[in-house]
Amino acid sequence: MKDNAKISSAVIKRLPRYRRYLSDLQKKNVDRISSNELSNLIGYTASQIRQDLNNFGGFGQQGYGYNIQSLYNEISSILGLDKDYKMVIVGTGNLGQAIANYTHYYKSGFMVSAMFDVNPKLIGLRINDIEVLDYERLEEFMQDNSVDIGIVCTNKDSAQEVVDKLCAGGVRGIWNFAPTDLQLPEGVALENVHLSDSLHSLAYYINRNSQMKDQD
Amino acid sequence: MKDNAKISSAVIKRLPRYRRYLSDLQKKNVDRISSNELSNLIGYTASQIRQDLNNFGGFGQQGYGYNIQSLYNEISSILGLDKDYKMVIVGTGNLGQAIANYTHYYKSGFMVSAMFDVNPKLIGLRINDIEVLDYERLEEFMQDNSVDIGIVCTNKDSAQEVVDKLCAGGVRGIWNFAPTDLQLPEGVALENVHLSDSLHSLAYYINRNSQMKDQD
DNA sequence: TAGATTGTTAATCGATTAACAATC
DNA sequence: TAGATTGTTAATCGATTAACAATC
């Protein structure tokens, strides 16, 4: 694998999508695919597909294309999906519970070790067999357990404080669902899921489409 | 407002974020801000901020900057947040419930009219005072009610069929949480929230950071 | 008016696409 | 070997940044 320190985030964002399509193809027992055929399925140009993959290595073979199984494995490995991640969820409202449930059932390498909340009504509950602990105990928990990913499902006002605690406790990445932008120390990865922003840009396109219709 | 038919999605994606920062400033009773000050807060260059805003109109004033209240209103209007949207949620698992709850409490212009599921255990329940109806009744419901946005919280295998029904029923936009890519008719907007893809790119950056640490 | 800051044009940078020699 | 298709370089396109005249 080539040096991947400076690969653009546009490329990285496409990798999970490649992987999804390859997974579907695997299930259909397809053995190989050319960048051209993949282009027709996935909607990126064949040229972009080859460029993207060649950031990480020459996974194809001239005259043949790409072996689906092996490309799937390569991409999984590039993304780090051949490793396991221990996660904690802070904020155990509906969204936190949904995430817990979702990762529990669908994401084999990502395990939720514990959930935390300040709400006494939630503390002590078990969600998908994961205990909800008092947020007061987060620091202690992180001293005793290695945690890779902190999932933030609090409101926006608590999010930064929570993140500071998670980072102090040694997480390597934050998956943030709170509708705010966070400050992280160097070396901790951040991925935002800003549902509100997402819904707002949907609203924009809904209206743009309607305006275009009016002009016809 | 200028012709906005060809504004890049990179610009549109930044608008909700501008709006969030402007909202915070409003709460702090700040009246005006220059592109330079806003740049320091939000992290985009002052030049980009001025370029972005000038896609839609000259909202600033030389020597003064931007009036926060009025810029907030302009952006809200560009995004279509001065309008109301009726939504239905299909798939009433944890995630569907979380979205219902979330929009119910936090998103004033976005109202969930009904939720649909195929699971008899869920049909008839009320979630945040919204009734869960039999999915069989979706078509009928959409004939009797105008629905702007369809929220898809099903598994990936059902998602396309659900979307087809929603589009036939006249929705103007789809907010998709199913981990798959969807085919929509012309004129229907689509916004994906691919949680799985998001988690996978987080994994990439976690490992990249670790490798960089190893090299030190 | 003088100073500040926008709106906008021009320059740069980066990402995507096209082309084709290398090679399986 | 001939045909197919990659890997990679070069060309193009689009988005970001810089610069500055316009103007409040």
GROMACS .gro file of C-alpha atoms (C1' of nucleotides) in nm:
model
  480
    1MET     CA    1   0.000   0.000   0.000
    2LYS     CA    2   0.126   0.345  -0.095
    3ASP     CA    3   0.175   0.634   0.140
    4ASN     CA    4  -0.175   0.743   0.225
    5ALA     CA    5  -0.107   1.048   0.438
    6LYS     CA    6  -0.236   1.294   0.183
    7ILE     CA    7  -0.528   1.124   0.015
    8SER     CA    8  -0.816   1.363  -0.025
    9SER     CA    9  -1.127   1.315   0.182
   10ALA     CA   10  -1.331   1.303  -0.141
   11VAL     CA   11  -1.158   0.973  -0.220
   12ILE     CA   12  -1.203   0.836   0.132
   13LYS     CA   13  -1.573   0.919   0.128
   14ARG     CA   14  -1.614   0.705  -0.183
   15LEU     CA   15  -1.444   0.396  -0.041
   16PRO     CA   16  -1.734   0.274   0.175
   17ARG     CA   17  -1.958   0.305  -0.128
   18TYR     CA   18  -1.726   0.097  -0.346
   19ARG     CA   19  -1.726  -0.157  -0.069
   20ARG     CA   20  -2.106  -0.173  -0.057
   21TYR     CA   21  -2.131  -0.241  -0.429
   22LEU     CA   22  -1.856  -0.500  -0.413
   23SER     CA   23  -2.039  -0.669  -0.129
   24ASP     CA   24  -2.357  -0.686  -0.338
   25LEU     CA   25  -2.163  -0.829  -0.630
   26GLN     CA   26  -2.006  -1.089  -0.404
   27LYS     CA   27  -2.352  -1.197  -0.294
   28LYS     CA   28  -2.447  -1.240  -0.658
   29ASN     CA   29  -2.141  -1.461  -0.700
   30VAL     CA   30  -1.979  -1.232  -0.954
   31ASP     CA   31  -1.605  -1.294  -0.971
   32ARG     CA   32  -1.460  -0.998  -1.152
   33ILE     CA   33  -1.554  -0.656  -1.280
   34SER     CA   34  -1.393  -0.393  -1.500
   35SER     CA   35  -1.379  -0.027  -1.404
   36ASN     CA   36  -1.623   0.030  -1.688
   37GLU     CA   37  -1.883  -0.213  -1.562
   38LEU     CA   38  -1.842  -0.083  -1.209
   39SER     CA   39  -1.885   0.268  -1.344
   40ASN     CA   40  -2.222   0.171  -1.490
   41LEU     CA   41  -2.336   0.035  -1.155
   42ILE     CA   42  -2.201   0.294  -0.916
   43GLY     CA   43  -2.216   0.608  -1.126
   44TYR     CA   44  -1.856   0.729  -1.093
   45THR     CA   45  -1.653   0.745  -1.415
   46ALA     CA   46  -1.431   0.446  -1.492
   47SER     CA   47  -1.139   0.685  -1.487
   48GLN     CA   48  -1.222   0.806  -1.139
   49ILE     CA   49  -1.260   0.452  -1.013
   50ARG     CA   50  -0.914   0.358  -1.141
   51GLN     CA   51  -0.764   0.678  -1.004
   52ASP     CA   52  -0.924   0.623  -0.665
   53LEU     CA   53  -0.805   0.266  -0.633
   54ASN     CA   54  -0.457   0.346  -0.754
   55ASN     CA   55  -0.409   0.579  -0.460
   56PHE     CA   56  -0.371   0.264  -0.255
   57GLY     CA   57  -0.217   0.016  -0.493
   58GLY     CA   58  -0.260  -0.161  -0.823
   59PHE     CA   59  -0.544  -0.393  -0.737
   60GLY     CA   60  -0.648  -0.468  -1.093
   61GLN     CA   61  -0.504  -0.666  -1.376
   62GLN     CA   62  -0.478  -0.545  -1.734
   63GLY     CA   63  -0.714  -0.725  -1.967
   64TYR     CA   64  -0.904  -0.874  -1.674
   65GLY     CA   65  -1.032  -0.605  -1.443
   66TYR     CA   66  -1.064  -0.638  -1.067
   67ASN     CA   67  -1.125  -0.950  -0.864
   68ILE     CA   68  -1.425  -0.865  -0.654
   69GLN     CA   69  -1.343  -1.069  -0.348
   70SER     CA   70  -0.989  -0.942  -0.330
   71LEU     CA   71  -1.080  -0.578  -0.401
   72TYR     CA   72  -1.344  -0.599  -0.130
   73ASN     CA   73  -1.084  -0.724   0.113
   74GLU     CA   74  -0.835  -0.456   0.012
   75ILE     CA   75  -1.087  -0.177   0.063
   76SER     CA   76  -1.198  -0.325   0.394
   77SER     CA   77  -0.839  -0.328   0.503
   78ILE     CA   78  -0.773   0.028   0.384
   79LEU     CA   79  -1.073   0.145   0.586
   80GLY     CA   80  -0.953  -0.051   0.888
   81LEU     CA   81  -1.258  -0.277   0.889
   82ASP     CA   82  -1.041  -0.580   0.955
   83LYS     CA   83  -0.990  -0.443   1.306
   84ASP     CA   84  -1.219  -0.420   1.606
   85TYR     CA   85  -1.334  -0.102   1.774
   86LYS     CA   86  -1.468  -0.055   2.122
   87MET     CA   87  -1.711   0.228   2.155
   88VAL     CA   88  -1.904   0.414   2.422
   89ILE     CA   89  -2.217   0.616   2.365
   90VAL     CA   90  -2.277   0.929   2.565
   91GLY     CA   91  -2.638   1.042   2.567
   92THR     CA   92  -2.891   0.765   2.577
   93GLY     CA   93  -3.199   0.933   2.434
   94ASN     CA   94  -3.381   0.793   2.134
   95LEU     CA   95  -3.093   0.863   1.900
   96GLY     CA   96  -2.831   0.709   2.129
   97GLN     CA   97  -3.045   0.402   2.169
   98ALA     CA   98  -3.101   0.378   1.795
   99ILE     CA   99  -2.726   0.396   1.732
  100ALA     CA  100  -2.662   0.135   1.999
  101ASN     CA  101  -2.917  -0.092   1.841
  102TYR     CA  102  -2.794  -0.026   1.490
  103THR     CA  103  -2.427  -0.094   1.556
  104HIS     CA  104  -2.516  -0.392   1.775
  105TYR     CA  105  -2.701  -0.571   1.499
  106TYR     CA  106  -2.534  -0.455   1.182
  107LYS     CA  107  -2.174  -0.363   1.249
  108SER     CA  108  -1.974  -0.662   1.353
  109GLY     CA  109  -1.639  -0.493   1.420
  110PHE     CA  110  -1.785  -0.209   1.622
  111MET     CA  111  -1.883  -0.299   1.975
  112VAL     CA  112  -2.058  -0.074   2.221
  113SER     CA  113  -1.899  -0.135   2.561
  114ALA     CA  114  -2.113   0.100   2.762
  115MET     CA  115  -2.360   0.384   2.743
  116PHE     CA  116  -2.369   0.690   2.964
  117ASP     CA  117  -2.635   0.936   3.065
  118VAL     CA  118  -2.709   1.192   3.333
  119ASN     CA  119  -3.077   1.104   3.351
  120PRO     CA  120  -3.146   0.888   3.661
  121LYS     CA  121  -3.442   0.728   3.483
  122LEU     CA  122  -3.210   0.581   3.222
  123ILE     CA  123  -2.914   0.487   3.442
  124GLY     CA  124  -2.919   0.118   3.518
  125LEU     CA  125  -3.126   0.024   3.214
  126ARG     CA  126  -2.997  -0.232   2.971
  127ILE     CA  127  -3.024  -0.158   2.599
  128ASN     CA  128  -2.931  -0.448   2.373
  129ASP     CA  129  -2.760  -0.595   2.674
  130ILE     CA  130  -2.547  -0.284   2.718
  131GLU     CA  131  -2.568  -0.119   3.054
  132VAL     CA  132  -2.647   0.251   3.086
  133LEU     CA  133  -2.406   0.398   3.339
  134ASP     CA  134  -2.406   0.726   3.525
  135TYR     CA  135  -2.216   0.986   3.323
  136GLU     CA  136  -2.022   1.060   3.642
  137ARG     CA  137  -1.852   0.727   3.593
  138LEU     CA  138  -1.726   0.795   3.240
  139GLU     CA  139  -1.377   0.899   3.349
  140GLU     CA  140  -1.337   0.594   3.573
  141PHE     CA  141  -1.470   0.365   3.301
  142MET     CA  142  -1.221   0.496   3.050
  143GLN     CA  143  -0.934   0.437   3.290
  144ASP     CA  144  -1.033   0.074   3.329
  145ASN     CA  145  -1.131  -0.001   2.970
  146SER     CA  146  -0.972   0.084   2.641
  147VAL     CA  147  -1.218   0.276   2.427
  148ASP     CA  148  -1.150   0.353   2.062
  149ILE     CA  149  -1.453   0.556   1.959
  150GLY     CA  150  -1.673   0.794   2.152
  151ILE     CA  151  -2.023   0.845   2.014
  152VAL     CA  152  -2.176   1.176   2.112
  153CYS     CA  153  -2.555   1.182   2.122
  154THR     CA  154  -2.601   1.465   2.369
  155ASN     CA  155  -2.750   1.805   2.305
  156LYS     CA  156  -2.521   2.066   2.157
  157ASP     CA  157  -2.449   2.243   2.484
  158SER     CA  158  -2.298   1.937   2.651
  159ALA     CA  159  -2.117   1.801   2.349
  160GLN     CA  160  -1.782   1.981   2.382
  161GLU     CA  161  -1.744   1.892   2.750
  162VAL     CA  162  -1.826   1.530   2.675
  163VAL     CA  163  -1.576   1.524   2.391
  164ASP     CA  164  -1.305   1.670   2.614
  165LYS     CA  165  -1.362   1.388   2.862
  166LEU     CA  166  -1.362   1.124   2.589
  167CYS     CA  167  -1.039   1.258   2.443
  168ALA     CA  168  -0.874   1.279   2.783
  169GLY     CA  169  -0.978   0.917   2.827
  170GLY     CA  170  -0.790   0.821   2.513
  171VAL     CA  171  -1.044   0.773   2.236
  172ARG     CA  172  -0.903   0.770   1.884
  173GLY     CA  173  -1.216   0.895   1.714
  174ILE     CA  174  -1.540   1.081   1.779
  175TRP     CA  175  -1.866   1.008   1.600
  176ASN     CA  176  -2.063   1.322   1.663
  177PHE     CA  177  -2.441   1.346   1.634
  178ALA     CA  178  -2.475   1.667   1.834
  179PRO     CA  179  -2.563   1.962   1.611
  180THR     CA  180  -2.247   2.157   1.679
  181ASP     CA  181  -1.884   2.178   1.567
  182LEU     CA  182  -1.627   2.038   1.805
  183GLN     CA  183  -1.267   2.114   1.899
  184LEU     CA  184  -1.051   1.803   1.919
  185PRO     CA  185  -0.686   1.752   2.006
  186GLU     CA  186  -0.450   1.662   1.724
  187GLY     CA  187  -0.465   1.297   1.631
  188VAL     CA  188  -0.825   1.230   1.727
  189ALA     CA  189  -1.045   1.168   1.423
  190LEU     CA  190  -1.385   1.329   1.392
  191GLU     CA  191  -1.686   1.234   1.188
  192ASN     CA  192  -1.996   1.448   1.209
  193VAL     CA  193  -2.350   1.338   1.139
  194HIS     CA  194  -2.533   1.667   1.134
  195LEU     CA  195  -2.890   1.553   1.083
  196SER     CA  196  -3.022   1.901   1.103
  197ASP     CA  197  -2.788   2.031   0.834
  198SER     CA  198  -2.879   1.733   0.620
  199LEU     CA  199  -3.250   1.806   0.647
  200HIS     CA  200  -3.191   2.172   0.571
  201SER     CA  201  -3.006   2.104   0.251
  202LEU     CA  202  -3.284   1.866   0.151
  203ALA     CA  203  -3.526   2.156   0.198
  204TYR     CA  204  -3.313   2.367  -0.035
  205TYR     CA  205  -3.326   2.112  -0.315
  206ILE     CA  206  -3.699   2.055  -0.270
  207ASN     CA  207  -3.761   2.422  -0.328
  208ARG     CA  208  -3.513   2.454  -0.611
  209ASN     CA  209  -3.687   2.170  -0.793
  210SER     CA  210  -4.025   2.333  -0.741
  211GLN     CA  211  -3.898   2.664  -0.878
  212MET     CA  212  -3.759   2.491  -1.184
  213LYS     CA  213  -4.097   2.331  -1.240
  214ASP     CA  214  -4.264   2.672  -1.218
  215GLN     CA  215  -4.042   2.802  -1.495
  216ASP     CA  216  -4.147   2.534  -1.743
  217MET     CA  217  -3.200   3.660  -0.527
  218LYS     CA  218  -2.994   3.554  -0.826
  219ASP     CA  219  -3.060   3.254  -1.046
  220ASN     CA  220  -2.968   2.961  -0.827
  221ALA     CA  221  -3.012   2.674  -1.068
  222LYS     CA  222  -2.644   2.595  -1.091
  223ILE     CA  223  -2.502   2.661  -0.749
  224SER     CA  224  -2.267   2.385  -0.649
  225SER     CA  225  -2.363   2.145  -0.375
  226ALA     CA  226  -2.045   2.239  -0.188
  227VAL     CA  227  -2.195   2.584  -0.137
  228ILE     CA  228  -2.536   2.449  -0.036
  229LYS     CA  229  -2.380   2.215   0.219
  230ARG     CA  230  -2.218   2.515   0.390
  231LEU     CA  231  -2.537   2.718   0.422
  232PRO     CA  232  -2.686   2.530   0.719
  233ARG     CA  233  -2.358   2.575   0.896
  234TYR     CA  234  -2.351   2.950   0.838
  235ARG     CA  235  -2.703   2.956   0.971
  236ARG     CA  236  -2.605   2.773   1.290
  237TYR     CA  237  -2.327   3.019   1.365
  238LEU     CA  238  -2.551   3.315   1.290
  239SER     CA  239  -2.812   3.172   1.524
  240ASP     CA  240  -2.554   3.146   1.802
  241LEU     CA  241  -2.444   3.505   1.741
  242GLN     CA  242  -2.804   3.622   1.751
  243LYS     CA  243  -2.844   3.457   2.090
  244LYS     CA  244  -2.540   3.649   2.207
  245ASN     CA  245  -2.707   3.969   2.086
  246VAL     CA  246  -2.435   4.044   1.834
  247ASP     CA  247  -2.566   4.280   1.565
  248ARG     CA  248  -2.315   4.260   1.287
  249ILE     CA  249  -2.014   4.066   1.171
  250SER     CA  250  -1.752   4.100   0.899
  251SER     CA  251  -1.655   3.813   0.673
  252ASN     CA  252  -1.320   3.818   0.851
  253GLU     CA  253  -1.465   3.777   1.199
  254LEU     CA  254  -1.702   3.508   1.075
  255SER     CA  255  -1.406   3.334   0.913
  256ASN     CA  256  -1.233   3.317   1.251
  257LEU     CA  257  -1.539   3.157   1.407
  258ILE     CA  258  -1.647   2.917   1.138
  259GLY     CA  259  -1.315   2.825   0.978
  260TYR     CA  260  -1.390   2.905   0.615
  261THR     CA  261  -1.181   3.180   0.454
  262ALA     CA  262  -1.334   3.527   0.447
  263SER     CA  263  -1.307   3.513   0.071
  264GLN     CA  264  -1.507   3.192   0.054
  265ILE     CA  265  -1.773   3.333   0.282
  266ARG     CA  266  -1.819   3.638   0.059
  267GLN     CA  267  -1.819   3.423  -0.253
  268ASP     CA  268  -2.074   3.184  -0.106
  269LEU     CA  269  -2.313   3.456   0.000
  270ASN     CA  270  -2.280   3.646  -0.326
  271ASN     CA  271  -2.419   3.348  -0.509
  272PHE     CA  272  -2.753   3.454  -0.370
  273GLY     CA  273  -2.726   3.828  -0.341
  274GLY     CA  274  -2.533   4.115  -0.189
  275PHE     CA  275  -2.630   4.075   0.171
  276GLY     CA  276  -2.345   4.280   0.316
  277GLN     CA  277  -2.255   4.643   0.324
  278GLN     CA  278  -1.911   4.784   0.249
  279GLY     CA  279  -1.739   4.918   0.556
  280TYR     CA  280  -1.994   4.754   0.784
  281GLY     CA  281  -2.013   4.381   0.724
  282TYR     CA  282  -2.325   4.172   0.751
  283ASN     CA  283  -2.627   4.229   0.971
  284ILE     CA  284  -2.667   3.903   1.158
  285GLN     CA  285  -3.043   3.900   1.196
  286SER     CA  286  -3.100   3.981   0.832
  287LEU     CA  287  -2.836   3.740   0.701
  288TYR     CA  288  -2.986   3.467   0.917
  289ASN     CA  289  -3.325   3.536   0.765
  290GLU     CA  290  -3.186   3.542   0.412
  291ILE     CA  291  -3.014   3.207   0.455
  292SER     CA  292  -3.322   3.058   0.616
  293SER     CA  293  -3.523   3.173   0.320
  294ILE     CA  294  -3.270   3.042   0.066
  295LEU     CA  295  -3.287   2.703   0.235
  296GLY     CA  296  -3.666   2.716   0.236
  297LEU     CA  297  -3.686   2.712   0.615
  298ASP     CA  298  -3.956   2.979   0.609
  299LYS     CA  299  -4.189   2.711   0.474
  300ASP     CA  300  -4.355   2.411   0.634
  301TYR     CA  301  -4.300   2.050   0.539
  302LYS     CA  302  -4.522   1.753   0.605
  303MET     CA  303  -4.334   1.429   0.640
  304VAL     CA  304  -4.404   1.062   0.678
  305ILE     CA  305  -4.163   0.808   0.821
  306VAL     CA  306  -4.154   0.458   0.680
  307GLY     CA  307  -3.990   0.206   0.908
  308THR     CA  308  -4.058   0.256   1.275
  309GLY     CA  309  -3.767   0.079   1.436
  310ASN     CA  310  -3.534   0.252   1.677
  311LEU     CA  311  -3.398   0.483   1.414
  312GLY     CA  312  -3.738   0.580   1.276
  313GLN     CA  313  -3.858   0.652   1.628
  314ALA     CA  314  -3.548   0.855   1.703
  315ILE     CA  315  -3.599   1.065   1.390
  316ALA     CA  316  -3.965   1.116   1.476
  317ASN     CA  317  -3.870   1.228   1.821
  318TYR     CA  318  -3.590   1.447   1.698
  319THR     CA  319  -3.787   1.635   1.435
  320HIS     CA  320  -4.086   1.659   1.667
  321TYR     CA  321  -3.896   1.844   1.932
  322TYR     CA  322  -3.629   2.032   1.746
  323LYS     CA  323  -3.746   2.111   1.396
  324SER     CA  324  -4.038   2.345   1.400
  325GLY     CA  325  -4.111   2.362   1.026
  326PHE     CA  326  -4.093   1.987   0.974
  327MET     CA  327  -4.395   1.794   1.090
  328VAL     CA  328  -4.432   1.419   1.093
  329SER     CA  329  -4.789   1.343   0.984
  330ALA     CA  330  -4.773   0.967   1.014
  331MET     CA  331  -4.542   0.671   1.054
  332PHE     CA  332  -4.572   0.341   0.874
  333ASP     CA  333  -4.452  -0.009   0.946
  334VAL     CA  334  -4.524  -0.368   0.847
  335ASN     CA  335  -4.471  -0.503   1.198
  336PRO     CA  336  -4.810  -0.574   1.365
  337LYS     CA  337  -4.653  -0.513   1.706
  338LEU     CA  338  -4.582  -0.153   1.612
  339ILE     CA  339  -4.897  -0.071   1.414
  340GLY     CA  340  -5.139   0.125   1.628
  341LEU     CA  341  -4.875   0.258   1.864
  342ARG     CA  342  -4.839   0.630   1.917
  343ILE     CA  343  -4.493   0.781   1.914
  344ASN     CA  344  -4.478   1.146   2.014
  345ASP     CA  345  -4.847   1.155   1.946
  346ILE     CA  346  -4.794   1.031   1.591
  347GLU     CA  347  -4.983   0.719   1.497
  348VAL     CA  348  -4.803   0.420   1.350
  349LEU     CA  349  -5.010   0.296   1.056
  350ASP     CA  350  -5.000  -0.024   0.857
  351TYR     CA  351  -4.765   0.015   0.563
  352GLU     CA  352  -5.048  -0.122   0.348
  353ARG     CA  353  -5.222   0.209   0.404
  354LEU     CA  354  -4.939   0.429   0.276
  355GLU     CA  355  -5.084   0.469  -0.074
  356GLU     CA  356  -5.426   0.559   0.058
  357PHE     CA  357  -5.277   0.802   0.311
  358MET     CA  358  -5.084   0.983   0.043
  359GLN     CA  359  -5.394   1.024  -0.168
  360ASP     CA  360  -5.577   1.189   0.121
  361ASN     CA  361  -5.289   1.397   0.260
  362SER     CA  362  -5.026   1.609   0.095
  363VAL     CA  363  -4.684   1.485   0.197
  364ASP     CA  364  -4.367   1.678   0.113
  365ILE     CA  365  -4.092   1.457   0.249
  366GLY     CA  366  -4.065   1.080   0.283
  367ILE     CA  367  -3.822   0.955   0.545
  368VAL     CA  368  -3.693   0.607   0.476
  369CYS     CA  369  -3.583   0.410   0.782
  370THR     CA  370  -3.632   0.062   0.646
  371ASN     CA  371  -3.368  -0.198   0.573
  372LYS     CA  372  -3.188  -0.171   0.243
  373ASP     CA  373  -3.391  -0.440   0.069
  374SER     CA  374  -3.723  -0.261   0.113
  375ALA     CA  375  -3.596   0.091   0.057
  376GLN     CA  376  -3.637   0.117  -0.322
  377GLU     CA  377  -3.991  -0.017  -0.318
  378VAL     CA  378  -4.085   0.224  -0.039
  379VAL     CA  379  -3.932   0.514  -0.226
  380ASP     CA  380  -4.123   0.423  -0.542
  381LYS     CA  381  -4.449   0.437  -0.345
  382LEU     CA  382  -4.355   0.765  -0.181
  383CYS     CA  383  -4.267   0.923  -0.515
  384ALA     CA  384  -4.584   0.794  -0.678
  385GLY     CA  385  -4.766   0.953  -0.386
  386GLY     CA  386  -4.614   1.289  -0.471
  387VAL     CA  387  -4.335   1.356  -0.223
  388ARG     CA  388  -4.092   1.631  -0.321
  389GLY     CA  389  -3.796   1.491  -0.129
  390ILE     CA  390  -3.659   1.173   0.025
  391TRP     CA  391  -3.450   1.165   0.342
  392ASN     CA  392  -3.288   0.825   0.318
  393PHE     CA  393  -3.139   0.640   0.614
  394ALA     CA  394  -3.134   0.299   0.449
  395PRO     CA  395  -2.780   0.191   0.361
  396THR     CA  396  -2.835   0.181  -0.013
  397ASP     CA  397  -2.844   0.409  -0.317
  398LEU     CA  398  -3.184   0.490  -0.456
  399GLN     CA  399  -3.334   0.563  -0.798
  400LEU     CA  400  -3.566   0.861  -0.796
  401PRO     CA  401  -3.774   1.024  -1.069
  402GLU     CA  402  -3.660   1.362  -1.198
  403GLY     CA  403  -3.760   1.646  -0.973
  404VAL     CA  404  -3.761   1.458  -0.642
  405ALA     CA  405  -3.477   1.564  -0.414
  406LEU     CA  406  -3.268   1.309  -0.227
  407GLU     CA  407  -3.057   1.343   0.082
  408ASN     CA  408  -2.876   1.037   0.212
  409VAL     CA  409  -2.765   0.976   0.567
  410HIS     CA  410  -2.545   0.674   0.528
  411LEU     CA  411  -2.451   0.602   0.886
  412SER     CA  412  -2.255   0.297   0.794
  413ASP     CA  413  -2.043   0.484   0.538
  414SER     CA  414  -1.986   0.756   0.794
  415LEU     CA  415  -1.861   0.510   1.054
  416HIS     CA  416  -1.637   0.344   0.798
  417SER     CA  417  -1.464   0.665   0.701
  418LEU     CA  418  -1.416   0.740   1.069
  419ALA     CA  419  -1.239   0.406   1.098
  420TYR     CA  420  -1.008   0.507   0.813
  421TYR     CA  421  -0.901   0.828   0.983
  422ILE     CA  422  -0.854   0.656   1.317
  423ASN     CA  423  -0.606   0.419   1.160
  424ARG     CA  424  -0.436   0.683   0.951
  425ASN     CA  425  -0.375   0.887   1.265
  426SER     CA  426  -0.235   0.585   1.444
  427GLN     CA  427   0.003   0.511   1.157
  428MET     CA  428   0.123   0.869   1.156
  429LYS     CA  429   0.190   0.840   1.527
  430ASP     CA  430   0.393   0.524   1.466
  431GLN     CA  431   0.615   0.709   1.222
  432ASP     CA  432   0.714   0.975   1.477
  433DT     C1'  433  -1.399   6.254   0.453
  434DA     C1'  434  -1.110   5.839   0.585
  435DG     C1'  435  -1.135   5.374   0.710
  436DA     C1'  436  -1.339   4.951   0.669
  437DT     C1'  437  -1.519   4.595   0.428
  438DT     C1'  438  -1.783   4.430   0.066
  439DG     C1'  439  -1.860   4.245  -0.420
  440DT     C1'  440  -1.628   4.072  -0.795
  441DT     C1'  441  -1.259   3.963  -1.113
  442DA     C1'  442  -0.837   3.721  -1.172
  443DA     C1'  443  -0.504   3.366  -1.014
  444DT     C1'  444  -0.427   2.941  -0.806
  445DC     C1'  445  -0.508   2.508  -0.656
  446DG     C1'  446  -0.706   2.056  -0.653
  447DA     C1'  447  -1.007   1.713  -0.829
  448DT     C1'  448  -1.204   1.489  -1.223
  449DT     C1'  449  -1.181   1.326  -1.686
  450DA     C1'  450  -0.948   1.188  -2.109
  451DA     C1'  451  -0.602   0.954  -2.340
  452DC     C1'  452  -0.289   0.607  -2.420
  453DA     C1'  453   0.119   0.323  -2.344
  454DA     C1'  454   0.199  -0.082  -2.066
  455DT     C1'  455   0.077  -0.542  -1.990
  456DC     C1'  456  -0.199  -0.931  -1.860
  457DT     C1'  457  -0.074  -1.358  -3.018
  458DA     C1'  458  -0.474  -1.026  -3.016
  459DG     C1'  459  -0.798  -0.809  -2.731
  460DA     C1'  460  -0.911  -0.613  -2.319
  461DT     C1'  461  -0.836  -0.330  -1.958
  462DT     C1'  462  -0.541  -0.144  -1.629
  463DG     C1'  463  -0.211   0.217  -1.438
  464DT     C1'  464  -0.059   0.660  -1.509
  465DT     C1'  465   0.035   1.097  -1.734
  466DA     C1'  466  -0.165   1.497  -1.937
  467DA     C1'  467  -0.568   1.802  -2.010
  468DT     C1'  468  -0.970   1.997  -1.838
  469DC     C1'  469  -1.283   2.154  -1.531
  470DG     C1'  470  -1.448   2.351  -1.111
  471DA     C1'  471  -1.382   2.527  -0.660
  472DT     C1'  472  -1.110   2.804  -0.351
  473DT     C1'  473  -0.819   3.187  -0.256
  474DA     C1'  474  -0.611   3.634  -0.349
  475DA     C1'  475  -0.642   4.093  -0.482
  476DC     C1'  476  -0.842   4.522  -0.531
  477DA     C1'  477  -1.169   4.864  -0.708
  478DA     C1'  478  -1.620   5.007  -0.553
  479DT     C1'  479  -1.871   5.204  -0.194
  480DC     C1'  480  -2.086   5.247   0.250
   0.00000   0.00000   0.00000
